[in-house]
CSV table of C-alpha atoms in Angstrom, one decimal:
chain,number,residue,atom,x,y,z
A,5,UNK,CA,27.6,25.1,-22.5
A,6,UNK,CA,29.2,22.6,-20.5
A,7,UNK,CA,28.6,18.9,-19.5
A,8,UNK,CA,29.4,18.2,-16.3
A,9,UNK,CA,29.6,14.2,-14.8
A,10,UNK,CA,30.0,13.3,-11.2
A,11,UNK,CA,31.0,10.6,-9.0
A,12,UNK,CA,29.4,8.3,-7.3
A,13,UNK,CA,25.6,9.1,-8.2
A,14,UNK,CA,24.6,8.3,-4.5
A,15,UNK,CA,25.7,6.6,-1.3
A,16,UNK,CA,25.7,5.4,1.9
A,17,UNK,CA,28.4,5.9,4.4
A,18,UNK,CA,28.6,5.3,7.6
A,19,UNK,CA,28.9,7.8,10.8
A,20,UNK,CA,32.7,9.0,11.0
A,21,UNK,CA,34.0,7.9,7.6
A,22,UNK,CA,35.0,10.1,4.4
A,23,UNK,CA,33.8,9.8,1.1
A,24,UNK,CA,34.9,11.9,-2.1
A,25,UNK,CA,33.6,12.8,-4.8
A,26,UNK,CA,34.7,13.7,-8.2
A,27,UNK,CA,33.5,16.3,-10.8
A,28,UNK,CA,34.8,15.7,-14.1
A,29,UNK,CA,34.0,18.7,-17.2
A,30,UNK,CA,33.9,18.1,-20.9
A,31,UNK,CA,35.7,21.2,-21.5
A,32,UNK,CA,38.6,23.7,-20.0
A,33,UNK,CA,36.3,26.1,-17.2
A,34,UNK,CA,37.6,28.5,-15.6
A,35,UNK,CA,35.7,28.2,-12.4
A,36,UNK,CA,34.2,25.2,-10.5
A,37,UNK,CA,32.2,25.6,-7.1
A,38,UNK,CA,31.0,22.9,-4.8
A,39,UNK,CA,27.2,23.2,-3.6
A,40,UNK,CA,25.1,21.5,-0.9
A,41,UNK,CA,21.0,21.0,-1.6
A,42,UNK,CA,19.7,19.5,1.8
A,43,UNK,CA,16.2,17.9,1.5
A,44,UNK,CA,13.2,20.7,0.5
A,45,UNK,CA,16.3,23.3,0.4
A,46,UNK,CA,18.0,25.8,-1.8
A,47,UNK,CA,21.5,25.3,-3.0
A,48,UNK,CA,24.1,26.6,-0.6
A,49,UNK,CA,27.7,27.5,-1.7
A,50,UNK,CA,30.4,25.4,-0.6
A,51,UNK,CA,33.5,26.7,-1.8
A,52,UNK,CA,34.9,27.8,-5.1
A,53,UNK,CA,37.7,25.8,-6.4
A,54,UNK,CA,40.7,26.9,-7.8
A,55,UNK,CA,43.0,25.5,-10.2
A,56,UNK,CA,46.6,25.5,-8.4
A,57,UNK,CA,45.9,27.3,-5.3
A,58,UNK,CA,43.5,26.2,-2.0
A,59,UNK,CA,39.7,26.6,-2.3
A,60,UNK,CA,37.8,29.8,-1.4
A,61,UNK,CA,35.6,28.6,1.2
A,62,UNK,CA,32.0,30.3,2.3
A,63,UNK,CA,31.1,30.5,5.7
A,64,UNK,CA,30.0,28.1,8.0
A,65,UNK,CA,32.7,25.2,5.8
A,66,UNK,CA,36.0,24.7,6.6
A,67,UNK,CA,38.8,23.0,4.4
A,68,UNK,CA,39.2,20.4,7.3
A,69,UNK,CA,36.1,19.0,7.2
A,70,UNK,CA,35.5,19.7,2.9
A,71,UNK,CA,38.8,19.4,1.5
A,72,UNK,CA,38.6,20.3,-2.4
A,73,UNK,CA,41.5,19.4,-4.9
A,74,UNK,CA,41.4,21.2,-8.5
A,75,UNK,CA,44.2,19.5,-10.1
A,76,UNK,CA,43.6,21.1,-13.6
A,77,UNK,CA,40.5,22.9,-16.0
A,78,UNK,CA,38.3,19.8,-16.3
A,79,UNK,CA,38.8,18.3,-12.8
A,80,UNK,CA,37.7,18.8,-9.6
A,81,UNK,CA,37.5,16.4,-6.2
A,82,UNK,CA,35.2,17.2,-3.0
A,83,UNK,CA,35.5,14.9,0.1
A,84,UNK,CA,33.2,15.0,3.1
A,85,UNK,CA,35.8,13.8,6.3
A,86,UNK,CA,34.6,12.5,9.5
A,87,UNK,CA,30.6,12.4,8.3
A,88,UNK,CA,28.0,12.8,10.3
A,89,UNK,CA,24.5,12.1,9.8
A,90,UNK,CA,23.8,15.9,9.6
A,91,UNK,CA,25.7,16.0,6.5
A,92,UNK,CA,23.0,13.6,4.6
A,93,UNK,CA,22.5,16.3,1.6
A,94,UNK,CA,23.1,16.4,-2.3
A,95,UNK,CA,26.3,17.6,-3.4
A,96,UNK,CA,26.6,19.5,-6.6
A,97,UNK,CA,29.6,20.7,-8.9
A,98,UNK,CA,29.4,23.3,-10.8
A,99,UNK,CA,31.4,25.4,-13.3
A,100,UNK,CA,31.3,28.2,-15.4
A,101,UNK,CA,33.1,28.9,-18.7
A,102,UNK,CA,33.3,32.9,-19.7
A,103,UNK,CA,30.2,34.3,-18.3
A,104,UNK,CA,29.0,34.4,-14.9
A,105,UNK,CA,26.0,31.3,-15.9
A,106,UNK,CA,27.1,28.1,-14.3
A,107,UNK,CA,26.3,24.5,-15.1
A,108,UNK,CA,25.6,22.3,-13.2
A,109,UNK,CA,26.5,18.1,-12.9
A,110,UNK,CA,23.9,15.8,-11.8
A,111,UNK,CA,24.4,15.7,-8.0
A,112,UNK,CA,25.9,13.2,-5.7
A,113,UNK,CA,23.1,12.1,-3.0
A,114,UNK,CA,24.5,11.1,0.2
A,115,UNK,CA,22.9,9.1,2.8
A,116,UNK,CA,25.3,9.1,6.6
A,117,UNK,CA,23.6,6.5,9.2
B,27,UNK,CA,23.9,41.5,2.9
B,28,UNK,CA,23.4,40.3,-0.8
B,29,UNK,CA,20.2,37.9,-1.1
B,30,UNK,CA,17.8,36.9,-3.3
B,31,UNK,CA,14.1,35.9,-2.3
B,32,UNK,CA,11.4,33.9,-3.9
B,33,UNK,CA,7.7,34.1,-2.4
B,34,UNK,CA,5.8,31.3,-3.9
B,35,UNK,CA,7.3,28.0,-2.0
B,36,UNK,CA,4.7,25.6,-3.7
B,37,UNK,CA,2.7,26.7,-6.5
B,38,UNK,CA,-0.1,24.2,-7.9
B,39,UNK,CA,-1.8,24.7,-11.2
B,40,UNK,CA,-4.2,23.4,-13.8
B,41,UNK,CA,-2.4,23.1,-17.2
B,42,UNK,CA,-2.9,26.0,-19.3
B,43,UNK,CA,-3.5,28.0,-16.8
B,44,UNK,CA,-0.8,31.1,-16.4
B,45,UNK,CA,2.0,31.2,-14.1
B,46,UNK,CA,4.1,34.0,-12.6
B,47,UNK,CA,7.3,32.9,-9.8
B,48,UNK,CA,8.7,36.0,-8.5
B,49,UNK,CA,11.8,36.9,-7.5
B,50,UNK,CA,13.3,39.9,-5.5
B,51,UNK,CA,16.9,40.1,-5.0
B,52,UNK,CA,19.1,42.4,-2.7
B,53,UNK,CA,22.5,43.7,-4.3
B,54,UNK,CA,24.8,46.8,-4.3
B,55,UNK,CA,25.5,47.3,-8.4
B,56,UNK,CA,25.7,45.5,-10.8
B,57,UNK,CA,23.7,42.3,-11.2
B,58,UNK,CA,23.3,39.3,-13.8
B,59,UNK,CA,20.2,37.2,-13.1
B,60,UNK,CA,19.2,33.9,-13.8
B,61,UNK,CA,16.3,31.6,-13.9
B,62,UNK,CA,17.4,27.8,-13.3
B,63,UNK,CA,14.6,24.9,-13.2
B,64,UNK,CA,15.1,21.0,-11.7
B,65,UNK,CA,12.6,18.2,-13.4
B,66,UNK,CA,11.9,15.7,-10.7
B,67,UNK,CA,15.2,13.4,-11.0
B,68,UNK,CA,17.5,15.7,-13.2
B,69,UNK,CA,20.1,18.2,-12.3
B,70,UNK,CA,19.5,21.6,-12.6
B,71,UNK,CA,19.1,23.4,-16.2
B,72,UNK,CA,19.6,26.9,-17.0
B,73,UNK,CA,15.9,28.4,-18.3
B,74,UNK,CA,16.8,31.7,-18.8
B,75,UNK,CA,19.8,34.7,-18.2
B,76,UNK,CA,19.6,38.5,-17.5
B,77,UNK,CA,23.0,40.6,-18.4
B,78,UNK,CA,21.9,44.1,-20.1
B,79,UNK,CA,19.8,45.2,-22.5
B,80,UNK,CA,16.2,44.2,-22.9
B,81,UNK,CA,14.5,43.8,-19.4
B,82,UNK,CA,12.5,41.1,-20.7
B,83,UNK,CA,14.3,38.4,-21.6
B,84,UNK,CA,12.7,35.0,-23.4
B,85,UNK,CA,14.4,31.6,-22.3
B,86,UNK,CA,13.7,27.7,-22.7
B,87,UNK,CA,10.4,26.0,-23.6
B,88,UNK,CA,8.2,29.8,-24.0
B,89,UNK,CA,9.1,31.1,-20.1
B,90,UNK,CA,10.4,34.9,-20.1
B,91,UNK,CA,11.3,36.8,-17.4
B,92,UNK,CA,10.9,40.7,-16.5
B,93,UNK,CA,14.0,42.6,-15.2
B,94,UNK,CA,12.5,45.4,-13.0
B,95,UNK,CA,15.1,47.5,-11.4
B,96,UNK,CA,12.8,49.7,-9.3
B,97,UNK,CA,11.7,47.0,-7.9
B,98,UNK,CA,14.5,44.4,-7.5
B,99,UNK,CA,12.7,42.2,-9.3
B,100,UNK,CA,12.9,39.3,-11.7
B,101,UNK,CA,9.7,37.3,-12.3
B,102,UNK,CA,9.4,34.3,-14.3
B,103,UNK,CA,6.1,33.7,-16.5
B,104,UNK,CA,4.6,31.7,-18.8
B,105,UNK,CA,1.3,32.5,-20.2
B,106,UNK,CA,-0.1,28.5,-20.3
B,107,UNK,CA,1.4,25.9,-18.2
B,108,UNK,CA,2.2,22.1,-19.5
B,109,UNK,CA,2.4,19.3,-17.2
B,110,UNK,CA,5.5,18.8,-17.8
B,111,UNK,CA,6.8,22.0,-16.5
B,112,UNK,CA,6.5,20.2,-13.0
B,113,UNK,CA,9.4,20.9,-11.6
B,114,UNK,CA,11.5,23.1,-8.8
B,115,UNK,CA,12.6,26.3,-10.0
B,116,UNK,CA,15.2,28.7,-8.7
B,117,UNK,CA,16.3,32.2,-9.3
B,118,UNK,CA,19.5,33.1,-8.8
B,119,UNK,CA,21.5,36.5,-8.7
B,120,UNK,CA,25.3,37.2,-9.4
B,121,UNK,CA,27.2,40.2,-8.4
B,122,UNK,CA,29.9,41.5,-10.5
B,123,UNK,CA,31.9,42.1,-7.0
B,124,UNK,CA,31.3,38.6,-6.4
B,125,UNK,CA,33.9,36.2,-7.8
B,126,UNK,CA,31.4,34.0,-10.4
B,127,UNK,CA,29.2,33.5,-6.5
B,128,UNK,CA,25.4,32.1,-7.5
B,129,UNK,CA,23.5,33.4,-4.7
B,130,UNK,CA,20.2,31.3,-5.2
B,131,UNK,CA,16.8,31.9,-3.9
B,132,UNK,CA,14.7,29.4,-1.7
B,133,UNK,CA,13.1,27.7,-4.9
B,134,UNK,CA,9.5,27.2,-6.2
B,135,UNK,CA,7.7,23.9,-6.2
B,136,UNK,CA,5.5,24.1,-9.9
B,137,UNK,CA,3.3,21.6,-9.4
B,138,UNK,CA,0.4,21.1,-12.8
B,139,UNK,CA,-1.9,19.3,-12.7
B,140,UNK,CA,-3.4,17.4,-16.1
């Protein structure tokens, strides 16, 4: 398995600023992915994240508004640019290792007023 | 479109009573399944994980789940409930066509009462 930290735990930003967030592994993965969990939701796919190359993003997120950087195997960044209250959600990291299971970090909770 | 459903939103039980959370999912070929659970303030923990083989697979803490492929299907059970098994749980299907993609189901509020 994996252990899988992220940064901050939660916060509060306010309307129109960025905030990023960091996913750090305890091992080499070879995938990472970026999920959303709005209040009372299911987990929604941001964007797989690629070591050396741009992020594969789902539909409905675009790179402008969720850049992701995935410098090396352990290390992954997500920022959410030019917030808006609407994105007020948890935002998970997660990564798999051979198989297709994935584990997941703790979440970042973010609050936009 | 590939999707997975869950059909009990909020589920509330006495303990050691018996619990089934299903799960239908909707997927050309292939498919790996997976049962994940949240505890109220902790990130999300793999329970159990369907490959091959034997449709009934056992995971964490004595839940199993069924793989039924008639029926698209992949129910969780446990046959006596604790209260600590409170929690949000989510199935979750992968597609071998689909690049390591979880697509996850609505989730299951477990709620047990003492």
């Amino acid at each position: 398995s994996a252990v899988i930290s992220q940064k901050p735990s939660r916060d509060i930003c306010q309307r129109g600023t960025s905030l990023t967030i960091q996913c750090q592994v305890d091992s080499q993965v070879t995938m990472m992915f970026w999920y959303r969990q709005q209040p009372g939701q299911s987990l929604t796919l941001i964007a797989t994240a690629n070591q050396g190359s741009e992020a594969t993003y789902e539909s409905g997120f675009v790179i402008d508004k969720f850049p992701i950087s995935r410098p090396n195997l352990t290390f992954s960044t997500l920022t959410v640019s030019n917030m808006s209250p609407e994105d007020s959600s948890i935002y998970l990291c997660s990564a798999s290792l051979t198989g297709p299971e994935q584990y997941f970090g703790p979440g970042t909770r973010l609050t936009v007023t | 479109a590939q999707s997975v459903s869950q059909h009990n939103h909020h589920v509330i039980l006495s303990e050691a009573a018996s619990l089934e959370l299903g799960c239908n999912y909707s997927y050309g070929g292939t498919v790996n399944l997976f049962w994940y659970v949240q505890y109220p303030g902790q990130h999300l923990q793999l329970l159990l994980k369907y490959f091959s083989g034997d449709p009934l697979v056992k995971g964490i803490k004595g839940f199993e789940a069924e793989f039924i492929k008639s029926k698209f299907s992949f129910n969780l059970r446990k046959p006596s409930v604790q209260w600590s098994d409170t929690a949000e749980y989510f199935c979750a299907a992968h597609g071998s066509s689909n690049t390591g993609k979880l697509i996850f189901g609505q989730g299951t509020t477990l709620q047990v009462k003492p």
